[in-house]
Amino acid sequence: EAGVVQSPRYKIIEKKQPVAFWCNPISGHNTLYWYLQNLGQGPELLIRYENEEAVDDSQLPKDRFSAERLKGVDSTLKIQPAELGDSAVYLCASSLSGGAVDTQYFGPGTRLTVL
Amino acid sequence: GEDVEQSLFLSVREGDSSVINCTYTDSSSTYLYWYKQEPGAGLQLLTYIFSNMDMKQDQRLTVLLNKKDKHLSLRIADTQTGDSAIYFCAESPFDNDMRFGAGTRLTVKP
């Protein structure tokens, strides 16, 4: 069974440019998470989806970040415009039901470098 | 403090035991987790412990939980070079999202 797929794996852009990341969760997983991981830090939740509904986006900087999960499967995370401080790894994870003991499976991440 | 805290680095010799420590913040956390992250990869769940347990053993891994001190530890017996990675402690507070520590980089020397 395929794991969580993310693309691209690496992205280098200049500041003020837009960028988008894509995530395909494990088949059948209802809950999808986007995390931000800065160098030397643990992941920090940006947004959580239950099916197609964003149930927790309190940490998503809505002035420049947006996300969608049309049809409750794949998801995209967009930054427009990107800033130097957005350089980080963006991780996607999925789980079956989103409960406390529900295992989250992580993708390999997209490493973004903003010049 | 408000952060899940871990020491940043640990170095051990192959065959020795490794002990990675973590202090979490929220006593309402029902489950506490240990994740492993290898270079260029996402996080892999190693094990978790329910908050009403003191200890959980899974092959070479032993998790100890001290709820009074909000202290969690992960012991890896007979550490191998393949165990070299970053280990993250995470808490799952009641009615809130998972919170991760900054990670402990384990280096295993042959």
mmCIF file of C-alpha atoms in Angstrom:
data_model
loop_
_atom_site.group_PDB
_atom_site.id
_atom_site.type_symbol
_atom_site.label_atom_id
_atom_site.label_comp_id
_atom_site.label_asym_id
_atom_site.label_seq_id
_atom_site.Cartn_x
_atom_site.Cartn_y
_atom_site.Cartn_z
ATOM 1 C CA GLU A 1 0.000 0.000 0.000
ATOM 2 C CA ALA A 2 1.362 3.424 -0.926
ATOM 3 C CA GLY A 3 2.097 5.830 1.878
ATOM 4 C CA VAL A 4 1.365 9.532 1.972
ATOM 5 C CA VAL A 5 2.648 11.090 -1.246
ATOM 6 C CA GLN A 6 3.852 14.665 -1.442
ATOM 7 C CA SER A 7 5.157 16.714 -4.325
ATOM 8 C CA PRO A 8 7.361 18.387 -5.096
ATOM 9 C CA ARG A 9 10.054 17.111 -2.735
ATOM 10 C CA TYR A 10 12.074 20.291 -3.095
ATOM 11 C CA LYS A 11 11.168 23.782 -4.225
ATOM 12 C CA ILE A 12 13.324 26.888 -4.548
ATOM 13 C CA ILE A 13 11.625 30.192 -5.298
ATOM 14 C CA GLU A 14 12.306 33.878 -4.962
ATOM 15 C CA LYS A 15 10.464 35.887 -2.341
ATOM 16 C CA LYS A 16 7.100 37.285 -3.353
ATOM 17 C CA GLN A 17 6.520 34.376 -5.734
ATOM 18 C CA PRO A 18 3.609 31.970 -5.219
ATOM 19 C CA VAL A 19 4.151 28.282 -4.448
ATOM 20 C CA ALA A 20 1.885 25.267 -4.058
ATOM 21 C CA PHE A 21 2.371 21.883 -2.427
ATOM 22 C CA TRP A 22 0.343 18.771 -3.120
ATOM 23 C CA CYS A 23 -0.520 15.845 -0.876
ATOM 24 C CA ASN A 24 -2.187 12.533 -1.589
ATOM 25 C CA PRO A 25 -3.133 10.777 1.657
ATOM 26 C CA ILE A 26 -3.346 7.058 2.260
ATOM 27 C CA SER A 27 -6.448 5.639 0.609
ATOM 28 C CA GLY A 28 -9.405 5.608 2.990
ATOM 29 C CA HIS A 29 -7.906 8.086 5.461
ATOM 30 C CA ASN A 30 -10.493 10.722 6.341
ATOM 31 C CA THR A 31 -8.249 13.073 8.272
ATOM 32 C CA LEU A 32 -5.481 15.071 6.629
ATOM 33 C CA TYR A 33 -2.976 17.352 8.330
ATOM 34 C CA TRP A 34 -0.541 19.959 7.079
ATOM 35 C CA TYR A 35 2.424 20.680 9.347
ATOM 36 C CA LEU A 36 5.256 23.188 9.182
ATOM 37 C CA GLN A 37 8.671 21.990 10.361
ATOM 38 C CA ASN A 38 11.377 24.595 10.819
ATOM 39 C CA LEU A 39 15.012 23.514 10.978
ATOM 40 C CA GLY A 40 15.798 21.986 14.339
ATOM 41 C CA GLN A 41 12.167 22.029 15.462
ATOM 42 C CA GLY A 42 9.285 19.625 15.711
ATOM 43 C CA PRO A 43 6.286 19.843 13.393
ATOM 44 C CA GLU A 44 3.667 22.505 14.072
ATOM 45 C CA LEU A 45 0.120 22.008 12.863
ATOM 46 C CA LEU A 46 -1.112 24.425 10.207
ATOM 47 C CA ILE A 47 -4.472 22.903 9.326
ATOM 48 C CA ARG A 48 -6.474 19.725 9.856
ATOM 49 C CA TYR A 49 -9.185 18.405 7.555
ATOM 50 C CA GLU A 50 -11.925 15.915 8.359
ATOM 51 C CA ASN A 51 -12.919 14.815 4.878
ATOM 52 C CA GLU A 52 -13.291 18.067 2.936
ATOM 53 C CA GLU A 53 -13.928 20.263 5.974
ATOM 54 C CA ALA A 54 -11.173 22.295 7.603
ATOM 55 C CA VAL A 55 -11.863 21.675 11.315
ATOM 56 C CA ASP A 56 -8.784 23.392 12.731
ATOM 57 C CA ASP A 57 -7.014 26.161 10.822
ATOM 58 C CA SER A 58 -6.241 28.406 13.770
ATOM 59 C CA GLN A 59 -2.473 28.258 13.122
ATOM 60 C CA LEU A 60 -2.687 28.931 9.387
ATOM 61 C CA PRO A 61 -1.492 32.471 8.506
ATOM 62 C CA LYS A 62 -4.500 33.326 6.408
ATOM 63 C CA ASP A 63 -3.096 36.492 4.905
ATOM 64 C CA ARG A 64 -0.774 34.478 2.679
ATOM 65 C CA PHE A 65 -1.522 30.792 3.200
ATOM 66 C CA SER A 66 -4.499 28.883 1.837
ATOM 67 C CA ALA A 67 -5.401 25.234 1.625
ATOM 68 C CA GLU A 68 -8.067 23.129 0.062
ATOM 69 C CA ARG A 69 -9.153 19.518 0.045
ATOM 70 C CA LEU A 70 -11.663 19.200 -2.707
ATOM 71 C CA LYS A 71 -13.610 15.925 -2.684
ATOM 72 C CA GLY A 72 -12.020 15.019 0.623
ATOM 73 C CA VAL A 73 -8.997 13.235 -0.856
ATOM 74 C CA ASP A 74 -5.997 15.175 -2.221
ATOM 75 C CA SER A 75 -5.031 18.478 -0.720
ATOM 76 C CA THR A 76 -3.032 21.501 -1.796
ATOM 77 C CA LEU A 77 -1.348 24.101 0.380
ATOM 78 C CA LYS A 78 -0.534 27.439 -1.217
ATOM 79 C CA ILE A 79 1.581 30.388 -0.176
ATOM 80 C CA GLN A 80 1.149 33.695 -1.970
ATOM 81 C CA PRO A 81 3.344 35.660 -1.775
ATOM 82 C CA ALA A 82 6.175 33.675 -0.185
ATOM 83 C CA GLU A 83 8.484 35.365 2.334
ATOM 84 C CA LEU A 84 12.027 34.489 3.371
ATOM 85 C CA GLY A 85 10.747 33.176 6.698
ATOM 86 C CA ASP A 86 8.578 30.593 4.956
ATOM 87 C CA SER A 87 11.673 28.478 4.209
ATOM 88 C CA ALA A 88 10.943 25.187 5.972
ATOM 89 C CA VAL A 89 9.741 21.635 5.400
ATOM 90 C CA TYR A 90 6.002 21.271 4.854
ATOM 91 C CA LEU A 91 4.753 17.885 6.005
ATOM 92 C CA CYS A 92 1.470 16.242 5.166
ATOM 93 C CA ALA A 93 0.023 13.458 7.306
ATOM 94 C CA SER A 94 -3.151 11.421 7.227
ATOM 95 C CA SER A 95 -5.057 9.203 9.630
ATOM 96 C CA LEU A 96 -8.197 7.118 9.599
ATOM 97 C CA SER A 97 -10.418 9.026 11.987
ATOM 98 C CA GLY A 98 -8.482 11.783 13.745
ATOM 99 C CA GLY A 99 -8.841 10.472 17.307
ATOM 100 C CA ALA A 100 -6.125 10.880 19.930
ATOM 101 C CA VAL A 101 -4.669 7.411 19.432
ATOM 102 C CA ASP A 102 -5.296 7.400 15.709
ATOM 103 C CA THR A 103 -1.894 6.910 14.094
ATOM 104 C CA GLN A 104 -0.805 9.737 11.842
ATOM 105 C CA TYR A 105 1.204 8.627 8.821
ATOM 106 C CA PHE A 106 3.565 11.262 7.491
ATOM 107 C CA GLY A 107 4.728 11.965 3.981
ATOM 108 C CA PRO A 108 8.388 12.781 3.233
ATOM 109 C CA GLY A 109 7.687 16.507 3.141
ATOM 110 C CA THR A 110 8.386 19.329 0.726
ATOM 111 C CA ARG A 111 11.488 21.352 1.514
ATOM 112 C CA LEU A 112 10.870 24.978 0.534
ATOM 113 C CA THR A 113 13.702 27.454 0.131
ATOM 114 C CA VAL A 114 12.765 31.093 -0.396
ATOM 115 C CA LEU A 115 15.603 33.273 -1.730
ATOM 116 C CA GLY B 1 6.846 26.525 30.201
ATOM 117 C CA GLU B 2 4.550 25.988 27.255
ATOM 118 C CA ASP B 3 6.860 23.811 25.166
ATOM 119 C CA VAL B 4 7.403 20.085 25.054
ATOM 120 C CA GLU B 5 11.085 19.895 25.981
ATOM 121 C CA GLN B 6 13.773 17.456 24.944
ATOM 122 C CA SER B 7 17.540 17.519 25.028
ATOM 123 C CA LEU B 8 18.842 18.180 21.530
ATOM 124 C CA PHE B 9 21.624 15.620 21.194
ATOM 125 C CA LEU B 10 22.535 12.143 22.437
ATOM 126 C CA SER B 11 25.525 10.064 21.389
ATOM 127 C CA VAL B 12 25.979 6.393 22.312
ATOM 128 C CA ARG B 13 28.126 3.445 21.281
ATOM 129 C CA GLU B 14 26.634 0.597 19.287
ATOM 130 C CA GLY B 15 25.271 -2.050 21.626
ATOM 131 C CA ASP B 16 24.702 0.354 24.523
ATOM 132 C CA SER B 17 21.279 1.493 25.700
ATOM 133 C CA SER B 18 19.978 4.923 24.740
ATOM 134 C CA VAL B 19 17.641 6.924 26.948
ATOM 135 C CA ILE B 20 15.865 9.924 25.482
ATOM 136 C CA ASN B 21 13.994 12.152 27.899
ATOM 137 C CA CYS B 22 11.043 14.478 27.416
ATOM 138 C CA THR B 23 9.039 16.837 29.590
ATOM 139 C CA TYR B 24 5.540 17.566 28.381
ATOM 140 C CA THR B 25 3.210 20.364 29.347
ATOM 141 C CA ASP B 26 -0.424 19.330 29.550
ATOM 142 C CA SER B 27 -1.607 16.939 32.241
ATOM 143 C CA SER B 28 -4.806 16.375 30.251
ATOM 144 C CA SER B 29 -2.814 14.575 27.561
ATOM 145 C CA THR B 30 -4.387 11.181 27.165
ATOM 146 C CA TYR B 31 -1.712 9.736 24.925
ATOM 147 C CA LEU B 32 1.987 10.454 24.608
ATOM 148 C CA TYR B 33 3.980 9.488 21.560
ATOM 149 C CA TRP B 34 7.474 8.836 20.290
ATOM 150 C CA TYR B 35 8.204 9.439 16.607
ATOM 151 C CA LYS B 36 11.394 8.766 14.650
ATOM 152 C CA GLN B 37 12.566 10.884 11.716
ATOM 153 C CA GLU B 38 15.369 9.750 9.434
ATOM 154 C CA PRO B 39 17.109 12.218 7.081
ATOM 155 C CA GLY B 40 14.859 13.401 4.258
ATOM 156 C CA ALA B 41 11.906 11.407 5.520
ATOM 157 C CA GLY B 42 8.682 12.082 7.331
ATOM 158 C CA LEU B 43 7.954 11.084 10.905
ATOM 159 C CA GLN B 44 7.362 7.439 11.742
ATOM 160 C CA LEU B 45 5.350 6.517 14.823
ATOM 161 C CA LEU B 46 7.502 4.291 17.057
ATOM 162 C CA THR B 47 5.259 3.802 20.030
ATOM 163 C CA TYR B 48 2.731 5.521 22.264
ATOM 164 C CA ILE B 49 1.620 5.179 25.856
ATOM 165 C CA PHE B 50 -1.772 5.768 27.438
ATOM 166 C CA SER B 51 -1.651 8.212 30.330
ATOM 167 C CA ASN B 52 -2.877 5.674 32.916
ATOM 168 C CA MET B 53 0.163 3.466 32.282
ATOM 169 C CA ASP B 54 3.604 3.769 33.878
ATOM 170 C CA MET B 55 5.517 1.654 31.419
ATOM 171 C CA LYS B 56 5.171 0.080 28.006
ATOM 172 C CA GLN B 57 7.627 -2.316 26.414
ATOM 173 C CA ASP B 58 7.778 -3.170 22.739
ATOM 174 C CA GLN B 59 10.774 -5.313 21.703
ATOM 175 C CA ARG B 60 13.861 -3.079 22.144
ATOM 176 C CA LEU B 61 11.790 -0.040 23.131
ATOM 177 C CA THR B 62 10.705 0.794 26.673
ATOM 178 C CA VAL B 63 8.611 3.865 27.448
ATOM 179 C CA LEU B 64 8.409 5.166 31.008
ATOM 180 C CA LEU B 65 5.830 7.734 32.088
ATOM 181 C CA ASN B 66 5.885 9.809 35.263
ATOM 182 C CA LYS B 67 2.602 11.720 35.259
ATOM 183 C CA LYS B 68 3.376 13.614 38.437
ATOM 184 C CA ASP B 69 6.479 15.176 36.902
ATOM 185 C CA LYS B 70 5.083 15.117 33.323
ATOM 186 C CA HIS B 71 8.185 13.211 32.293
ATOM 187 C CA LEU B 72 8.391 10.696 29.484
ATOM 188 C CA SER B 73 11.392 8.643 28.447
ATOM 189 C CA LEU B 74 12.252 6.281 25.629
ATOM 190 C CA ARG B 75 14.864 3.597 26.194
ATOM 191 C CA ILE B 76 16.330 1.781 23.203
ATOM 192 C CA ALA B 77 18.143 -1.404 24.188
ATOM 193 C CA ASP B 78 21.131 -2.684 22.194
ATOM 194 C CA THR B 79 21.242 0.484 20.090
ATOM 195 C CA GLN B 80 22.253 -0.088 16.474
ATOM 196 C CA THR B 81 23.666 2.287 13.853
ATOM 197 C CA GLY B 82 20.296 2.122 12.097
ATOM 198 C CA ASP B 83 18.742 3.758 15.147
ATOM 199 C CA SER B 84 20.576 7.001 14.342
ATOM 200 C CA ALA B 85 17.810 9.532 13.696
ATOM 201 C CA ILE B 86 15.888 12.365 15.332
ATOM 202 C CA TYR B 87 13.369 11.269 17.956
ATOM 203 C CA PHE B 88 10.349 13.434 18.710
ATOM 204 C CA CYS B 89 8.217 13.320 21.803
ATOM 205 C CA ALA B 90 4.596 14.460 21.320
ATOM 206 C CA GLU B 91 1.619 15.039 23.574
ATOM 207 C CA SER B 92 -2.043 14.990 22.670
ATOM 208 C CA PRO B 93 -3.922 17.324 25.050
ATOM 209 C CA PHE B 94 -7.612 16.811 25.551
ATOM 210 C CA ASP B 95 -9.621 18.587 22.861
ATOM 211 C CA ASN B 96 -6.474 19.966 21.235
ATOM 212 C CA ASP B 97 -4.007 19.062 18.548
ATOM 213 C CA MET B 98 -0.805 17.099 18.955
ATOM 214 C CA ARG B 99 2.230 19.079 20.151
ATOM 215 C CA PHE B 100 5.777 18.009 19.340
ATOM 216 C CA GLY B 101 9.093 18.619 21.040
ATOM 217 C CA ALA B 102 12.075 19.941 19.071
ATOM 218 C CA GLY B 103 13.539 16.469 18.707
ATOM 219 C CA THR B 104 16.613 14.658 20.043
ATOM 220 C CA ARG B 105 19.282 13.766 17.499
ATOM 221 C CA LEU B 106 20.614 10.306 18.371
ATOM 222 C CA THR B 107 24.034 9.427 16.989
ATOM 223 C CA VAL B 108 25.187 5.817 17.299
ATOM 224 C CA LYS B 109 28.933 5.278 16.985
ATOM 225 C CA PRO B 110 30.254 1.899 15.830
#
